[in-house]
């Protein structure tokens, strides 16, 4: 899709913030107890979306940095190891790249979140960081996987196509 450095940065920012916002909506809702109440997530209020927007404003920066440092590279390597672009369906190749990226980004961002929200902001003991990190990862992985596959990535490709329509047509 992106063919220039500038387009790659724009694509990466859209994806980073789409992932950060979706994950923050989920985590804020869980933190506020909507998954435990009668009715679960169906009882969420609009405040969840505002609180998530605030957290996503800075978490998106971390997503962008770590995806550019390691996430995208691992995703490409994973796809290259498990697909053959000359034989496999392009959509399958794309999904495998996404899966590889999620496999490294979810534990990475779970560590960032555990350090930021539990150790720094909540003053939890750093001794418990490994357990908090694992718990954060276990809670977030299913959401990260499905949010990326079915919401963030399609939204990012659609948005990028609207911003750069000629680019999208030449790669169709």
JSON list of C-alpha atoms in Angstrom, two decimals:
[
{"chain": "A", "resi": 1, "resn": "UNK", "atom": "CA", "xyz": [0.00, 0.00, 0.00]},
{"chain": "A", "resi": 2, "resn": "UNK", "atom": "CA", "xyz": [2.36, 2.82, 1.05]},
{"chain": "A", "resi": 3, "resn": "UNK", "atom": "CA", "xyz": [5.08, 3.41, -1.51]},
{"chain": "A", "resi": 4, "resn": "UNK", "atom": "CA", "xyz": [6.95, 6.38, -0.01]},
{"chain": "A", "resi": 5, "resn": "UNK", "atom": "CA", "xyz": [8.44, 7.03, 3.41]},
{"chain": "A", "resi": 6, "resn": "UNK", "atom": "CA", "xyz": [5.83, 9.75, 4.07]},
{"chain": "A", "resi": 7, "resn": "UNK", "atom": "CA", "xyz": [2.99, 7.38, 3.14]},
{"chain": "A", "resi": 8, "resn": "UNK", "atom": "CA", "xyz": [4.51, 4.68, 5.34]},
{"chain": "A", "resi": 9, "resn": "UNK", "atom": "CA", "xyz": [4.57, 7.06, 8.30]},
{"chain": "A", "resi": 10, "resn": "UNK", "atom": "CA", "xyz": [0.96, 8.10, 7.70]},
{"chain": "A", "resi": 11, "resn": "UNK", "atom": "CA", "xyz": [-0.14, 4.46, 7.33]},
{"chain": "A", "resi": 12, "resn": "UNK", "atom": "CA", "xyz": [1.78, 3.57, 10.51]},
{"chain": "A", "resi": 13, "resn": "UNK", "atom": "CA", "xyz": [0.23, 6.43, 12.48]},
{"chain": "A", "resi": 14, "resn": "UNK", "atom": "CA", "xyz": [-3.29, 5.49, 11.42]},
{"chain": "A", "resi": 15, "resn": "UNK", "atom": "CA", "xyz": [-2.69, 1.85, 12.35]},
{"chain": "A", "resi": 16, "resn": "UNK", "atom": "CA", "xyz": [-0.98, 2.73, 15.64]},
{"chain": "A", "resi": 17, "resn": "UNK", "atom": "CA", "xyz": [-3.79, 4.98, 16.79]},
{"chain": "A", "resi": 18, "resn": "UNK", "atom": "CA", "xyz": [-6.52, 2.62, 15.56]},
{"chain": "A", "resi": 19, "resn": "UNK", "atom": "CA", "xyz": [-4.96, -0.17, 17.61]},
{"chain": "A", "resi": 20, "resn": "UNK", "atom": "CA", "xyz": [-4.28, 2.05, 20.63]},
{"chain": "A", "resi": 21, "resn": "UNK", "atom": "CA", "xyz": [-7.82, 3.44, 20.72]},
{"chain": "A", "resi": 22, "resn": "UNK", "atom": "CA", "xyz": [-9.51, 0.05, 20.37]},
{"chain": "A", "resi": 23, "resn": "UNK", "atom": "CA", "xyz": [-7.32, -1.50, 23.04]},
{"chain": "A", "resi": 24, "resn": "UNK", "atom": "CA", "xyz": [-7.82, 1.45, 25.37]},
{"chain": "A", "resi": 25, "resn": "UNK", "atom": "CA", "xyz": [-11.62, 1.26, 25.01]},
{"chain": "A", "resi": 26, "resn": "UNK", "atom": "CA", "xyz": [-11.36, -2.40, 26.00]},
{"chain": "A", "resi": 27, "resn": "UNK", "atom": "CA", "xyz": [-8.96, -1.81, 28.89]},
{"chain": "A", "resi": 28, "resn": "UNK", "atom": "CA", "xyz": [-10.82, 1.20, 30.28]},
{"chain": "A", "resi": 29, "resn": "UNK", "atom": "CA", "xyz": [-14.08, -0.76, 30.18]},
{"chain": "A", "resi": 30, "resn": "UNK", "atom": "CA", "xyz": [-12.44, -3.69, 31.98]},
{"chain": "A", "resi": 31, "resn": "UNK", "atom": "CA", "xyz": [-10.79, -1.36, 34.51]},
{"chain": "A", "resi": 32, "resn": "UNK", "atom": "CA", "xyz": [-14.13, 0.32, 35.23]},
{"chain": "A", "resi": 33, "resn": "UNK", "atom": "CA", "xyz": [-15.70, -3.10, 35.83]},
{"chain": "A", "resi": 34, "resn": "UNK", "atom": "CA", "xyz": [-18.09, -3.31, 32.89]},
{"chain": "A", "resi": 35, "resn": "UNK", "atom": "CA", "xyz": [-17.04, -6.89, 32.19]},
{"chain": "A", "resi": 36, "resn": "UNK", "atom": "CA", "xyz": [-18.03, -7.93, 35.72]},
{"chain": "A", "resi": 37, "resn": "UNK", "atom": "CA", "xyz": [-21.35, -6.12, 36.12]},
{"chain": "A", "resi": 38, "resn": "UNK", "atom": "CA", "xyz": [-24.65, -7.65, 35.16]},
{"chain": "A", "resi": 39, "resn": "UNK", "atom": "CA", "xyz": [-24.93, -6.89, 31.46]},
{"chain": "A", "resi": 40, "resn": "UNK", "atom": "CA", "xyz": [-21.15, -6.77, 31.02]},
{"chain": "A", "resi": 41, "resn": "UNK", "atom": "CA", "xyz": [-19.91, -4.56, 28.22]},
{"chain": "A", "resi": 42, "resn": "UNK", "atom": "CA", "xyz": [-23.51, -3.77, 27.29]},
{"chain": "A", "resi": 43, "resn": "UNK", "atom": "CA", "xyz": [-23.66, -1.43, 30.30]},
{"chain": "A", "resi": 44, "resn": "UNK", "atom": "CA", "xyz": [-20.74, 0.75, 29.19]},
{"chain": "A", "resi": 45, "resn": "UNK", "atom": "CA", "xyz": [-21.16, 4.50, 29.26]},
{"chain": "A", "resi": 46, "resn": "UNK", "atom": "CA", "xyz": [-19.88, 7.15, 26.87]},
{"chain": "A", "resi": 47, "resn": "UNK", "atom": "CA", "xyz": [-17.27, 8.12, 29.47]},
{"chain": "A", "resi": 48, "resn": "UNK", "atom": "CA", "xyz": [-15.34, 4.96, 28.53]},
{"chain": "A", "resi": 49, "resn": "UNK", "atom": "CA", "xyz": [-14.78, 6.35, 25.02]},
{"chain": "A", "resi": 50, "resn": "UNK", "atom": "CA", "xyz": [-13.52, 9.69, 26.30]},
{"chain": "A", "resi": 51, "resn": "UNK", "atom": "CA", "xyz": [-11.21, 8.11, 28.88]},
{"chain": "A", "resi": 52, "resn": "UNK", "atom": "CA", "xyz": [-9.89, 5.74, 26.18]},
{"chain": "A", "resi": 53, "resn": "UNK", "atom": "CA", "xyz": [-9.27, 8.66, 23.82]},
{"chain": "A", "resi": 54, "resn": "UNK", "atom": "CA", "xyz": [-7.12, 10.36, 26.45]},
{"chain": "A", "resi": 55, "resn": "UNK", "atom": "CA", "xyz": [-5.06, 7.22, 27.09]},
{"chain": "A", "resi": 56, "resn": "UNK", "atom": "CA", "xyz": [-4.78, 6.39, 23.39]},
{"chain": "A", "resi": 57, "resn": "UNK", "atom": "CA", "xyz": [-3.37, 9.85, 22.70]},
{"chain": "A", "resi": 58, "resn": "UNK", "atom": "CA", "xyz": [-0.09, 8.85, 24.34]},
{"chain": "A", "resi": 59, "resn": "UNK", "atom": "CA", "xyz": [-0.25, 5.04, 24.01]},
{"chain": "A", "resi": 60, "resn": "UNK", "atom": "CA", "xyz": [-0.44, 5.46, 20.23]},
{"chain": "A", "resi": 61, "resn": "UNK", "atom": "CA", "xyz": [3.02, 7.02, 20.33]},
{"chain": "A", "resi": 62, "resn": "UNK", "atom": "CA", "xyz": [4.41, 3.92, 22.07]},
{"chain": "A", "resi": 63, "resn": "UNK", "atom": "CA", "xyz": [2.65, 1.66, 19.53]},
{"chain": "A", "resi": 64, "resn": "UNK", "atom": "CA", "xyz": [4.12, 3.64, 16.63]},
{"chain": "A", "resi": 65, "resn": "UNK", "atom": "CA", "xyz": [7.65, 3.56, 18.09]},
{"chain": "A", "resi": 66, "resn": "UNK", "atom": "CA", "xyz": [7.68, -0.15, 18.96]},
{"chain": "A", "resi": 67, "resn": "UNK", "atom": "CA", "xyz": [5.98, -1.24, 15.75]},
{"chain": "A", "resi": 68, "resn": "UNK", "atom": "CA", "xyz": [8.64, 0.59, 13.76]},
{"chain": "A", "resi": 69, "resn": "UNK", "atom": "CA", "xyz": [11.48, -0.72, 15.91]},
{"chain": "A", "resi": 70, "resn": "UNK", "atom": "CA", "xyz": [10.47, -4.40, 16.03]},
{"chain": "A", "resi": 71, "resn": "UNK", "atom": "CA", "xyz": [6.80, -5.17, 15.31]},
{"chain": "A", "resi": 72, "resn": "UNK", "atom": "CA", "xyz": [6.76, -4.57, 11.56]},
{"chain": "A", "resi": 73, "resn": "UNK", "atom": "CA", "xyz": [10.04, -6.39, 11.02]},
{"chain": "A", "resi": 74, "resn": "UNK", "atom": "CA", "xyz": [8.90, -9.45, 12.95]},
{"chain": "A", "resi": 75, "resn": "UNK", "atom": "CA", "xyz": [5.57, -9.41, 11.11]},
{"chain": "A", "resi": 76, "resn": "UNK", "atom": "CA", "xyz": [7.35, -9.38, 7.75]},
{"chain": "A", "resi": 77, "resn": "UNK", "atom": "CA", "xyz": [9.73, -12.15, 8.84]},
{"chain": "A", "resi": 78, "resn": "UNK", "atom": "CA", "xyz": [6.85, -14.28, 10.13]},
{"chain": "A", "resi": 79, "resn": "UNK", "atom": "CA", "xyz": [4.94, -13.88, 6.88]},
{"chain": "A", "resi": 80, "resn": "UNK", "atom": "CA", "xyz": [8.06, -14.63, 4.83]},
{"chain": "A", "resi": 81, "resn": "UNK", "atom": "CA", "xyz": [8.67, -17.82, 6.80]},
{"chain": "A", "resi": 82, "resn": "UNK", "atom": "CA", "xyz": [5.09, -19.10, 6.47]},
{"chain": "A", "resi": 83, "resn": "UNK", "atom": "CA", "xyz": [3.93, -17.90, 3.06]},
{"chain": "A", "resi": 84, "resn": "UNK", "atom": "CA", "xyz": [5.02, -17.82, -0.54]},
{"chain": "A", "resi": 85, "resn": "UNK", "atom": "CA", "xyz": [3.71, -14.66, -2.23]},
{"chain": "A", "resi": 86, "resn": "UNK", "atom": "CA", "xyz": [4.10, -16.27, -5.66]},
{"chain": "A", "resi": 87, "resn": "UNK", "atom": "CA", "xyz": [1.79, -19.15, -4.69]},
{"chain": "A", "resi": 88, "resn": "UNK", "atom": "CA", "xyz": [-0.34, -18.05, -1.72]},
{"chain": "A", "resi": 89, "resn": "UNK", "atom": "CA", "xyz": [-3.38, -15.83, -1.76]},
{"chain": "A", "resi": 90, "resn": "UNK", "atom": "CA", "xyz": [-2.31, -12.20, -1.11]},
{"chain": "A", "resi": 91, "resn": "UNK", "atom": "CA", "xyz": [-4.95, -11.88, 1.61]},
{"chain": "A", "resi": 92, "resn": "UNK", "atom": "CA", "xyz": [-3.50, -14.91, 3.41]},
{"chain": "A", "resi": 93, "resn": "UNK", "atom": "CA", "xyz": [-0.01, -13.36, 3.17]},
{"chain": "A", "resi": 94, "resn": "UNK", "atom": "CA", "xyz": [-1.38, -10.13, 4.64]},
{"chain": "A", "resi": 95, "resn": "UNK", "atom": "CA", "xyz": [-3.08, -11.97, 7.52]},
{"chain": "A", "resi": 96, "resn": "UNK", "atom": "CA", "xyz": [0.12, -13.84, 8.32]},
{"chain": "A", "resi": 97, "resn": "UNK", "atom": "CA", "xyz": [2.03, -10.56, 8.45]},
{"chain": "A", "resi": 98, "resn": "UNK", "atom": "CA", "xyz": [-0.60, -9.15, 10.79]},
{"chain": "A", "resi": 99, "resn": "UNK", "atom": "CA", "xyz": [-0.42, -12.27, 12.99]},
{"chain": "A", "resi": 100, "resn": "UNK", "atom": "CA", "xyz": [3.36, -12.00, 13.25]},
{"chain": "A", "resi": 101, "resn": "UNK", "atom": "CA", "xyz": [3.12, -8.34, 14.14]},
{"chain": "A", "resi": 102, "resn": "UNK", "atom": "CA", "xyz": [0.49, -8.99, 16.80]},
{"chain": "A", "resi": 103, "resn": "UNK", "atom": "CA", "xyz": [2.62, -11.80, 18.24]},
{"chain": "A", "resi": 104, "resn": "UNK", "atom": "CA", "xyz": [5.35, -9.31, 19.12]},
{"chain": "A", "resi": 105, "resn": "UNK", "atom": "CA", "xyz": [3.36, -6.12, 19.64]},
{"chain": "A", "resi": 106, "resn": "UNK", "atom": "CA", "xyz": [0.89, -7.51, 22.19]},
{"chain": "A", "resi": 107, "resn": "UNK", "atom": "CA", "xyz": [3.53, -8.67, 24.70]},
{"chain": "A", "resi": 108, "resn": "UNK", "atom": "CA", "xyz": [5.55, -5.51, 24.06]},
{"chain": "A", "resi": 109, "resn": "UNK", "atom": "CA", "xyz": [2.62, -3.14, 24.63]},
{"chain": "A", "resi": 110, "resn": "UNK", "atom": "CA", "xyz": [1.43, -5.25, 27.57]},
{"chain": "A", "resi": 111, "resn": "UNK", "atom": "CA", "xyz": [4.84, -4.64, 29.17]},
{"chain": "A", "resi": 112, "resn": "UNK", "atom": "CA", "xyz": [4.62, -0.91, 28.44]},
{"chain": "A", "resi": 113, "resn": "UNK", "atom": "CA", "xyz": [1.11, -0.80, 29.93]},
{"chain": "A", "resi": 114, "resn": "UNK", "atom": "CA", "xyz": [2.12, -2.84, 33.00]},
{"chain": "A", "resi": 115, "resn": "UNK", "atom": "CA", "xyz": [5.04, -0.52, 33.70]},
{"chain": "A", "resi": 116, "resn": "UNK", "atom": "CA", "xyz": [3.13, 2.69, 33.00]},
{"chain": "A", "resi": 117, "resn": "UNK", "atom": "CA", "xyz": [-0.25, 1.96, 34.59]},
{"chain": "A", "resi": 118, "resn": "UNK", "atom": "CA", "xyz": [0.73, -0.41, 37.40]},
{"chain": "A", "resi": 119, "resn": "UNK", "atom": "CA", "xyz": [4.30, 0.42, 38.45]},
{"chain": "A", "resi": 120, "resn": "UNK", "atom": "CA", "xyz": [4.57, 4.13, 37.64]},
{"chain": "A", "resi": 121, "resn": "UNK", "atom": "CA", "xyz": [1.01, 5.42, 38.07]},
{"chain": "A", "resi": 122, "resn": "UNK", "atom": "CA", "xyz": [-0.37, 2.91, 40.59]},
{"chain": "A", "resi": 123, "resn": "UNK", "atom": "CA", "xyz": [2.94, 2.56, 42.52]},
{"chain": "A", "resi": 124, "resn": "UNK", "atom": "CA", "xyz": [2.84, -1.24, 42.48]},
{"chain": "A", "resi": 125, "resn": "UNK", "atom": "CA", "xyz": [6.00, -3.04, 43.49]},
{"chain": "A", "resi": 126, "resn": "UNK", "atom": "CA", "xyz": [8.33, -3.72, 40.58]},
{"chain": "A", "resi": 127, "resn": "UNK", "atom": "CA", "xyz": [8.82, -7.19, 42.08]},
{"chain": "A", "resi": 128, "resn": "UNK", "atom": "CA", "xyz": [5.35, -8.07, 40.80]},
{"chain": "A", "resi": 129, "resn": "UNK", "atom": "CA", "xyz": [6.01, -6.73, 37.29]},
{"chain": "A", "resi": 130, "resn": "UNK", "atom": "CA", "xyz": [6.50, -10.16, 35.66]},
{"chain": "A", "resi": 131, "resn": "UNK", "atom": "CA", "xyz": [3.15, -11.39, 37.01]},
{"chain": "A", "resi": 132, "resn": "UNK", "atom": "CA", "xyz": [1.37, -8.15, 36.11]},
{"chain": "A", "resi": 133, "resn": "UNK", "atom": "CA", "xyz": [2.91, -8.28, 32.62]},
{"chain": "A", "resi": 134, "resn": "UNK", "atom": "CA", "xyz": [1.76, -11.87, 32.03]},
{"chain": "A", "resi": 135, "resn": "UNK", "atom": "CA", "xyz": [-1.72, -11.05, 33.33]},
{"chain": "A", "resi": 136, "resn": "UNK", "atom": "CA", "xyz": [-1.94, -7.98, 31.12]},
{"chain": "A", "resi": 137, "resn": "UNK", "atom": "CA", "xyz": [-0.80, -10.00, 28.11]},
{"chain": "A", "resi": 138, "resn": "UNK", "atom": "CA", "xyz": [-3.32, -12.80, 28.78]},
{"chain": "A", "resi": 139, "resn": "UNK", "atom": "CA", "xyz": [-6.13, -10.26, 29.12]},
{"chain": "A", "resi": 140, "resn": "UNK", "atom": "CA", "xyz": [-5.17, -8.30, 26.01]},
{"chain": "A", "resi": 141, "resn": "UNK", "atom": "CA", "xyz": [-4.07, -10.89, 23.45]},
{"chain": "A", "resi": 142, "resn": "UNK", "atom": "CA", "xyz": [-7.50, -12.10, 22.30]},
{"chain": "A", "resi": 143, "resn": "UNK", "atom": "CA", "xyz": [-8.74, -8.52, 21.94]},
{"chain": "A", "resi": 144, "resn": "UNK", "atom": "CA", "xyz": [-5.55, -7.38, 20.17]},
{"chain": "A", "resi": 145, "resn": "UNK", "atom": "CA", "xyz": [-5.75, -10.25, 17.71]},
{"chain": "A", "resi": 146, "resn": "UNK", "atom": "CA", "xyz": [-9.38, -9.81, 16.75]},
{"chain": "A", "resi": 147, "resn": "UNK", "atom": "CA", "xyz": [-9.32, -6.00, 16.91]},
{"chain": "A", "resi": 148, "resn": "UNK", "atom": "CA", "xyz": [-6.36, -5.93, 14.53]},
{"chain": "A", "resi": 149, "resn": "UNK", "atom": "CA", "xyz": [-7.72, -8.54, 12.12]},
{"chain": "A", "resi": 150, "resn": "UNK", "atom": "CA", "xyz": [-11.28, -7.27, 11.89]},
{"chain": "A", "resi": 151, "resn": "UNK", "atom": "CA", "xyz": [-11.25, -3.57, 12.79]},
{"chain": "A", "resi": 152, "resn": "UNK", "atom": "CA", "xyz": [-7.94, -1.69, 12.98]},
{"chain": "A", "resi": 153, "resn": "UNK", "atom": "CA", "xyz": [-6.26, -3.11, 9.87]},
{"chain": "A", "resi": 154, "resn": "UNK", "atom": "CA", "xyz": [-9.35, -2.85, 7.62]},
{"chain": "A", "resi": 155, "resn": "UNK", "atom": "CA", "xyz": [-10.01, 0.68, 8.93]},
{"chain": "A", "resi": 156, "resn": "UNK", "atom": "CA", "xyz": [-6.38, 1.65, 8.29]},
{"chain": "A", "resi": 157, "resn": "UNK", "atom": "CA", "xyz": [-6.42, 0.30, 4.73]},
{"chain": "A", "resi": 158, "resn": "UNK", "atom": "CA", "xyz": [-9.75, 2.03, 4.06]},
{"chain": "A", "resi": 159, "resn": "UNK", "atom": "CA", "xyz": [-8.53, 5.35, 5.53]},
{"chain": "A", "resi": 160, "resn": "UNK", "atom": "CA", "xyz": [-5.25, 5.16, 3.64]},
{"chain": "A", "resi": 161, "resn": "UNK", "atom": "CA", "xyz": [-7.18, 4.46, 0.45]},
{"chain": "A", "resi": 162, "resn": "UNK", "atom": "CA", "xyz": [-9.27, 7.58, 1.03]},
{"chain": "A", "resi": 163, "resn": "UNK", "atom": "CA", "xyz": [-6.18, 9.71, 1.69]},
{"chain": "A", "resi": 164, "resn": "UNK", "atom": "CA", "xyz": [-4.20, 8.29, -1.25]},
{"chain": "A", "resi": 165, "resn": "UNK", "atom": "CA", "xyz": [-6.78, 7.04, -3.79]},
{"chain": "A", "resi": 166, "resn": "UNK", "atom": "CA", "xyz": [-4.29, 6.74, -6.67]},
{"chain": "A", "resi": 167, "resn": "UNK", "atom": "CA", "xyz": [-2.01, 4.63, -4.50]},
{"chain": "A", "resi": 168, "resn": "UNK", "atom": "CA", "xyz": [-4.81, 2.22, -3.67]},
{"chain": "A", "resi": 169, "resn": "UNK", "atom": "CA", "xyz": [-5.90, 1.82, -7.30]},
{"chain": "A", "resi": 170, "resn": "UNK", "atom": "CA", "xyz": [-2.39, 1.05, -8.51]},
{"chain": "A", "resi": 171, "resn": "UNK", "atom": "CA", "xyz": [-2.04, -1.74, -5.91]},
{"chain": "A", "resi": 172, "resn": "UNK", "atom": "CA", "xyz": [-5.49, -3.24, -6.40]}
]
